[in-house]
PDB file of C-alpha atoms in Angstrom:
ATOM      1  CA  UNK A   1     -25.995   8.865   2.244  1.00 48.00           C
ATOM      2  CA  UNK A   2     -23.558   6.898   0.121  1.00 49.00           C
ATOM      3  CA  UNK A   3     -23.851   3.254  -0.671  1.00 48.00           C
ATOM      4  CA  UNK A   4     -20.665   1.252  -0.982  1.00 54.00           C
ATOM      5  CA  UNK A   5     -20.601  -1.286  -3.765  1.00 54.00           C
ATOM      6  CA  UNK A   6     -19.008  -4.694  -3.271  1.00 52.00           C
ATOM      7  CA  UNK A   7     -16.997  -4.544  -6.522  1.00 52.00           C
ATOM      8  CA  UNK A   8     -13.491  -3.070  -6.225  1.00 60.00           C
ATOM      9  CA  UNK A   9     -12.808   0.316  -7.782  1.00 67.00           C
ATOM     10  CA  UNK A  10      -9.702   0.455  -9.930  1.00 88.00           C
ATOM     11  CA  UNK A  11      -7.403   3.417  -9.339  1.00 87.00           C
ATOM     12  CA  UNK A  12      -6.155   5.633 -12.136  1.00 91.00           C
ATOM     13  CA  UNK A  13      -2.605   5.200 -13.512  1.00 89.00           C
ATOM     14  CA  UNK A  14      -0.955   7.846 -11.316  1.00 91.00           C
ATOM     15  CA  UNK A  15      -2.613   6.620  -8.100  1.00 90.00           C
ATOM     16  CA  UNK A  16      -1.749   3.015  -8.890  1.00 88.00           C
ATOM     17  CA  UNK A  17       1.966   3.927  -8.662  1.00 87.00           C
ATOM     18  CA  UNK A  18       1.558   5.692  -5.310  1.00 89.00           C
ATOM     19  CA  UNK A  19       1.978   4.390  -1.742  1.00 88.00           C
ATOM     20  CA  UNK A  20      -0.721   6.584  -0.205  1.00 90.00           C
ATOM     21  CA  UNK A  21      -4.297   5.439   0.329  1.00 91.00           C
ATOM     22  CA  UNK A  22      -6.073   8.461  -1.224  1.00 91.00           C
ATOM     23  CA  UNK A  23      -6.681   6.640  -4.543  1.00 92.00           C
ATOM     24  CA  UNK A  24      -8.851   8.279  -7.178  1.00 92.00           C
ATOM     25  CA  UNK A  25     -11.065   6.232  -9.509  1.00 92.00           C
ATOM     26  CA  UNK A  26      -9.827   5.294 -12.964  1.00 91.00           C
ATOM     27  CA  UNK A  27     -12.352   7.684 -14.481  1.00 92.00           C
ATOM     28  CA  UNK A  28     -10.653  10.714 -12.859  1.00 90.00           C
ATOM     29  CA  UNK A  29      -8.002  12.444 -14.954  1.00 90.00           C
ATOM     30  CA  UNK A  30      -5.011  13.560 -12.900  1.00 89.00           C
ATOM     31  CA  UNK A  31      -2.100  15.509 -14.319  1.00 90.00           C
ATOM     32  CA  UNK A  32      -0.165  15.683 -11.065  1.00 91.00           C
ATOM     33  CA  UNK A  33      -0.711  15.115  -7.369  1.00 92.00           C
ATOM     34  CA  UNK A  34       0.941  17.087  -4.535  1.00 92.00           C
ATOM     35  CA  UNK A  35       0.853  14.030  -2.268  1.00 92.00           C
ATOM     36  CA  UNK A  36       2.360  11.615  -4.807  1.00 91.00           C
ATOM     37  CA  UNK A  37       4.887   9.227  -3.226  1.00 88.00           C
ATOM     38  CA  UNK A  38       6.074   6.642  -5.748  1.00 88.00           C
ATOM     39  CA  UNK A  39       6.225   2.962  -4.989  1.00 81.00           C
ATOM     40  CA  UNK A  40       8.431   0.990  -4.810  1.00 78.00           C
ATOM     41  CA  UNK A  41      10.935   3.341  -3.301  1.00 65.00           C
ATOM     42  CA  UNK A  42      14.506   2.810  -2.183  1.00 67.00           C
ATOM     43  CA  UNK A  43      16.605   4.615   0.367  1.00 61.00           C
ATOM     44  CA  UNK A  44      19.842   5.556  -1.322  1.00 67.00           C
ATOM     45  CA  UNK A  45      21.814   5.886   1.863  1.00 69.00           C
ATOM     46  CA  UNK A  46      20.780   4.251   5.138  1.00 62.00           C
ATOM     47  CA  UNK A  47      21.031   6.519   8.153  1.00 62.00           C
ATOM     48  CA  UNK A  48      20.829   5.200  11.679  1.00 61.00           C
ATOM     49  CA  UNK A  49      20.283   8.442  13.582  1.00 57.00           C
ATOM     50  CA  UNK A  50      18.460   6.673  16.385  1.00 59.00           C
ATOM     51  CA  UNK A  51      21.759   5.058  17.443  1.00 58.00           C
ATOM     52  CA  UNK A  52      23.277   8.487  18.154  1.00 58.00           C
ATOM     53  CA  UNK A  53      20.937   9.279  21.059  1.00 59.00           C
ATOM     54  CA  UNK A  54      23.699  10.092  23.533  1.00 66.00           C
ATOM     55  CA  UNK A  55      26.228  11.677  21.165  1.00 64.00           C
ATOM     56  CA  UNK A  56      29.770  10.684  20.484  1.00 62.00           C
ATOM     57  CA  UNK A  57      31.473  12.223  23.543  1.00 59.00           C
ATOM     58  CA  UNK A  58      32.799   8.798  24.602  1.00 56.00           C
ATOM     59  CA  UNK A  59      31.520   9.449  28.097  1.00 51.00           C
TER      60      UNK A  59
END
């Protein structure tokens, strides 16, 4: 049985820069993470594929 403390746990430096919720505590030493997704992120080229549902046949 685990007891949750009311004080917030600070995430380590790598996890603090990541969007995902799987944050590790600051005491954990991480060299790399396979799930790392940096934040903030930008989309270089916007694609609107959902607008092409019916193709471009002109029909």
